[in-house]
Amino acid sequence: MTTSPGTAIGIDVGGTKISGALVDDAGRITRREQVATPADDTAAIIAATAELVGTLESAAAGPVAGVGMACAAFVDARAGHVWFAPNLPWRDLDLATEVGTAIGREVVVDNDANAAAWGEYRHGAGSDCDDMLLVTVGTGVGGGCIVDDHLLRGAFGIGGEIGHVTLDPDGPRCGCGNHGCLEVFASGTALERAARELASTTSSRAEALRERCGGDVEALSGRDVTDLAREGDVASIELLDDLGTHLGRGLASICAVLDPGRIVIGGGVADAGELLVGPTRTAFAAHLIGRGHRPSPDLVQATLGNDAGIVGAATLAREAQA
């Protein structure tokens, strides 16, 4: 795929903040801006986004090649249409048209995990392969699938929602309404829940967790678990091991359908590095269909971190002009 030269703008709309950046054609961020998300007002979100784009355009050294937006939502990227956003008041919204009218130019809109996958594929951990799966492990579990140099979006733009593949139909209820989704067992939320449950017991194994939160177990975060694991706390290492085991099993099932050449693990929990990726890799290898008689995909950590969505959104917008 050819790429238009020059700087593009990437925007990542979240529930609490709207982040934006100028991104050059090598995927490097040259300037960042951020504003708070007026999360309960669609018109205000669009106005804030338009203002952020204007600020970035004014800061660009030359013409801007395109504007791309990433958001946590069910998105028909071909039409720039948002079906549903769980953390924003967006329902059946022609977002590309609304923002495009506000800024006076075309806008590319995509799901945040799709944008992050494209960022890693073009400029990060997947830049040397044609078929890649990105799994983002954060508050929830998201995914973006690259198949033969194309994003897999599906008929209605909702493809790639791997966090809602069912692992256990009798498991806990997921925020999507179903039971036992991968997200229930392998997300940052799941890690926090497991850590708080352990810290609420009288087990001596949880002593470091209780000390970290000063006895307020509801204050324990995934970051606390990762930090303690890095310091050698056995219980925290086991919590990440459990999460990675669930994640690896789920990814093995998903690979029976997608058959990627590489799996890239991103999102906030992936900052744990091999403490998460190692157990994931082990469980994945143990449950992969045809194991021992087929090539196995690489399983690696993402390289762009929290910038992947912005870089991917800008890259998608630039390539749309090619």
PDB file of C-alpha atoms in Angstrom, residues 100-216:
ATOM      1  CA  GLY A 100     -15.568  16.714   9.230  1.00  0.00           C
ATOM      2  CA  THR A 101     -18.174  19.482   9.045  1.00  0.00           C
ATOM      3  CA  ALA A 102     -16.717  21.106  12.156  1.00  0.00           C
ATOM      4  CA  ILE A 103     -13.137  21.149  10.837  1.00  0.00           C
ATOM      5  CA  GLY A 104     -13.880  21.619   7.144  1.00  0.00           C
ATOM      6  CA  ARG A 105     -12.128  18.485   5.864  1.00  0.00           C
ATOM      7  CA  GLU A 106     -12.592  14.722   5.618  1.00  0.00           C
ATOM      8  CA  VAL A 107     -12.005  12.587   8.711  1.00  0.00           C
ATOM      9  CA  VAL A 108     -11.200   8.896   9.011  1.00  0.00           C
ATOM     10  CA  VAL A 109     -12.801   7.183  12.034  1.00  0.00           C
ATOM     11  CA  ASP A 110     -11.993   3.709  13.351  1.00  0.00           C
ATOM     12  CA  ASN A 111     -12.201   1.564  16.455  1.00  0.00           C
ATOM     13  CA  ASP A 112      -9.326   2.271  18.861  1.00  0.00           C
ATOM     14  CA  ALA A 113      -8.004  -1.297  18.851  1.00  0.00           C
ATOM     15  CA  ASN A 114      -8.097  -1.379  15.043  1.00  0.00           C
ATOM     16  CA  ALA A 115      -6.172   1.877  14.935  1.00  0.00           C
ATOM     17  CA  ALA A 116      -3.646   0.574  17.463  1.00  0.00           C
ATOM     18  CA  ALA A 117      -3.238  -2.612  15.423  1.00  0.00           C
ATOM     19  CA  TRP A 118      -2.562  -0.589  12.287  1.00  0.00           C
ATOM     20  CA  GLY A 119      -0.039   1.551  14.163  1.00  0.00           C
ATOM     21  CA  GLU A 120       1.854  -1.527  15.372  1.00  0.00           C
ATOM     22  CA  TYR A 121       1.560  -3.118  11.932  1.00  0.00           C
ATOM     23  CA  ARG A 122       2.934  -0.135  10.045  1.00  0.00           C
ATOM     24  CA  HIS A 123       5.418   1.250  12.550  1.00  0.00           C
ATOM     25  CA  GLY A 124       5.814  -1.162  15.468  1.00  0.00           C
ATOM     26  CA  ALA A 125       6.039  -4.811  16.420  1.00  0.00           C
ATOM     27  CA  GLY A 126       4.263  -6.067  13.288  1.00  0.00           C
ATOM     28  CA  SER A 127       6.047  -4.005  10.668  1.00  0.00           C
ATOM     29  CA  ASP A 128       7.704  -7.037   9.040  1.00  0.00           C
ATOM     30  CA  CYS A 129       4.708  -9.376   8.683  1.00  0.00           C
ATOM     31  CA  ASP A 130       1.517  -9.519   6.597  1.00  0.00           C
ATOM     32  CA  ASP A 131      -0.849 -11.236   9.053  1.00  0.00           C
ATOM     33  CA  MET A 132      -0.975 -10.009  12.641  1.00  0.00           C
ATOM     34  CA  LEU A 133      -3.264 -10.014  15.651  1.00  0.00           C
ATOM     35  CA  LEU A 134      -3.018  -7.247  18.231  1.00  0.00           C
ATOM     36  CA  VAL A 135      -4.585  -7.926  21.613  1.00  0.00           C
ATOM     37  CA  THR A 136      -4.866  -4.963  23.974  1.00  0.00           C
ATOM     38  CA  VAL A 137      -5.011  -5.870  27.654  1.00  0.00           C
ATOM     39  CA  GLY A 138      -6.228  -2.873  29.614  1.00  0.00           C
ATOM     40  CA  THR A 139      -9.456  -2.127  31.453  1.00  0.00           C
ATOM     41  CA  GLY A 140     -10.958  -4.585  28.978  1.00  0.00           C
ATOM     42  CA  VAL A 141      -9.555  -6.768  26.215  1.00  0.00           C
ATOM     43  CA  GLY A 142      -9.582  -5.426  22.683  1.00  0.00           C
ATOM     44  CA  GLY A 143      -8.272  -6.703  19.404  1.00  0.00           C
ATOM     45  CA  GLY A 144      -7.308  -5.713  15.921  1.00  0.00           C
ATOM     46  CA  CYS A 145      -6.683  -8.225  13.122  1.00  0.00           C
ATOM     47  CA  ILE A 146      -4.516  -7.719  10.044  1.00  0.00           C
ATOM     48  CA  VAL A 147      -5.202 -10.298   7.334  1.00  0.00           C
ATOM     49  CA  ASP A 148      -3.144 -10.202   4.139  1.00  0.00           C
ATOM     50  CA  ASP A 149      -2.215  -6.523   4.613  1.00  0.00           C
ATOM     51  CA  HIS A 150      -5.806  -5.448   5.407  1.00  0.00           C
ATOM     52  CA  LEU A 151      -7.668  -4.677   8.620  1.00  0.00           C
ATOM     53  CA  LEU A 152     -10.379  -7.230   9.300  1.00  0.00           C
ATOM     54  CA  ARG A 153     -13.506  -5.184  10.027  1.00  0.00           C
ATOM     55  CA  GLY A 154     -16.378  -7.482   9.096  1.00  0.00           C
ATOM     56  CA  ALA A 155     -19.696  -6.689   7.449  1.00  0.00           C
ATOM     57  CA  PHE A 156     -20.730  -4.044  10.004  1.00  0.00           C
ATOM     58  CA  GLY A 157     -17.310  -2.876  11.236  1.00  0.00           C
ATOM     59  CA  ILE A 158     -17.474  -4.866  14.479  1.00  0.00           C
ATOM     60  CA  GLY A 159     -14.911  -7.559  13.587  1.00  0.00           C
ATOM     61  CA  GLY A 160     -11.949  -8.147  15.876  1.00  0.00           C
ATOM     62  CA  GLU A 161     -13.791  -7.915  19.215  1.00  0.00           C
ATOM     63  CA  ILE A 162     -11.769 -10.825  20.593  1.00  0.00           C
ATOM     64  CA  GLY A 163     -12.347  -9.788  24.214  1.00  0.00           C
ATOM     65  CA  HIS A 164     -15.890 -11.087  23.895  1.00  0.00           C
ATOM     66  CA  VAL A 165     -15.098 -14.582  22.746  1.00  0.00           C
ATOM     67  CA  THR A 166     -16.613 -16.897  25.365  1.00  0.00           C
ATOM     68  CA  LEU A 167     -14.180 -18.978  27.428  1.00  0.00           C
ATOM     69  CA  ASP A 168     -16.717 -20.248  29.972  1.00  0.00           C
ATOM     70  CA  PRO A 169     -20.469 -19.872  29.366  1.00  0.00           C
ATOM     71  CA  ASP A 170     -21.017 -20.465  33.094  1.00  0.00           C
ATOM     72  CA  GLY A 171     -18.455 -17.836  34.082  1.00  0.00           C
ATOM     73  CA  PRO A 172     -19.012 -14.359  35.526  1.00  0.00           C
ATOM     74  CA  ARG A 173     -21.138 -11.903  33.586  1.00  0.00           C
ATOM     75  CA  CYS A 174     -19.213  -9.560  31.311  1.00  0.00           C
ATOM     76  CA  GLY A 175     -20.004  -5.901  30.760  1.00  0.00           C
ATOM     77  CA  CYS A 176     -21.229  -6.843  27.276  1.00  0.00           C
ATOM     78  CA  GLY A 177     -24.067  -8.823  28.864  1.00  0.00           C
ATOM     79  CA  ASN A 178     -22.769 -12.323  28.139  1.00  0.00           C
ATOM     80  CA  HIS A 179     -21.072 -14.705  30.566  1.00  0.00           C
ATOM     81  CA  GLY A 180     -17.465 -15.851  30.724  1.00  0.00           C
ATOM     82  CA  CYS A 181     -15.890 -13.675  28.020  1.00  0.00           C
ATOM     83  CA  LEU A 182     -12.112 -13.562  27.636  1.00  0.00           C
ATOM     84  CA  GLU A 183     -12.289 -10.012  29.016  1.00  0.00           C
ATOM     85  CA  VAL A 184     -13.719 -11.309  32.312  1.00  0.00           C
ATOM     86  CA  PHE A 185     -10.632 -13.464  32.902  1.00  0.00           C
ATOM     87  CA  ALA A 186      -7.759 -11.686  31.138  1.00  0.00           C
ATOM     88  CA  SER A 187      -8.187  -7.911  31.528  1.00  0.00           C
ATOM     89  CA  GLY A 188      -6.715  -5.325  33.858  1.00  0.00           C
ATOM     90  CA  THR A 189     -10.081  -5.274  35.600  1.00  0.00           C
ATOM     91  CA  ALA A 190      -9.812  -9.032  36.158  1.00  0.00           C
ATOM     92  CA  LEU A 191      -6.303  -8.597  37.559  1.00  0.00           C
ATOM     93  CA  GLU A 192      -7.485  -5.951  40.010  1.00  0.00           C
ATOM     94  CA  ARG A 193     -10.450  -8.074  41.055  1.00  0.00           C
ATOM     95  CA  ALA A 194      -8.246 -11.096  41.736  1.00  0.00           C
ATOM     96  CA  ALA A 195      -5.712  -8.998  43.661  1.00  0.00           C
ATOM     97  CA  ARG A 196      -8.412  -7.429  45.834  1.00  0.00           C
ATOM     98  CA  GLU A 197      -9.999 -10.801  46.555  1.00  0.00           C
ATOM     99  CA  LEU A 198      -6.636 -12.207  47.646  1.00  0.00           C
ATOM    100  CA  ALA A 199      -5.774  -9.146  49.736  1.00  0.00           C
ATOM    101  CA  SER A 200      -9.152  -9.418  51.485  1.00  0.00           C
ATOM    102  CA  THR A 201      -8.187 -12.810  52.916  1.00  0.00           C
ATOM    103  CA  THR A 202      -5.971 -13.454  55.934  1.00  0.00           C
ATOM    104  CA  SER A 203      -3.441 -15.333  53.804  1.00  0.00           C
ATOM    105  CA  SER A 204       0.182 -14.460  54.539  1.00  0.00           C
ATOM    106  CA  ARG A 205       0.751 -14.666  50.772  1.00  0.00           C
ATOM    107  CA  ALA A 206      -1.163 -11.393  50.396  1.00  0.00           C
ATOM    108  CA  GLU A 207       0.891  -9.445  52.930  1.00  0.00           C
ATOM    109  CA  ALA A 208       2.752  -7.379  50.318  1.00  0.00           C
ATOM    110  CA  LEU A 209      -0.507  -6.538  48.544  1.00  0.00           C
ATOM    111  CA  ARG A 210      -2.100  -5.352  51.795  1.00  0.00           C
ATOM    112  CA  GLU A 211       0.944  -3.268  52.641  1.00  0.00           C
ATOM    113  CA  ARG A 212       0.966  -1.688  49.174  1.00  0.00           C
ATOM    114  CA  CYS A 213      -2.599  -0.400  49.560  1.00  0.00           C
ATOM    115  CA  GLY A 214      -2.354   0.462  53.264  1.00  0.00           C
ATOM    116  CA  GLY A 215      -5.112  -2.020  54.048  1.00  0.00           C
ATOM    117  CA  ASP A 216      -7.579  -0.394  51.636  1.00  0.00           C
TER     118      ASP A 216
END
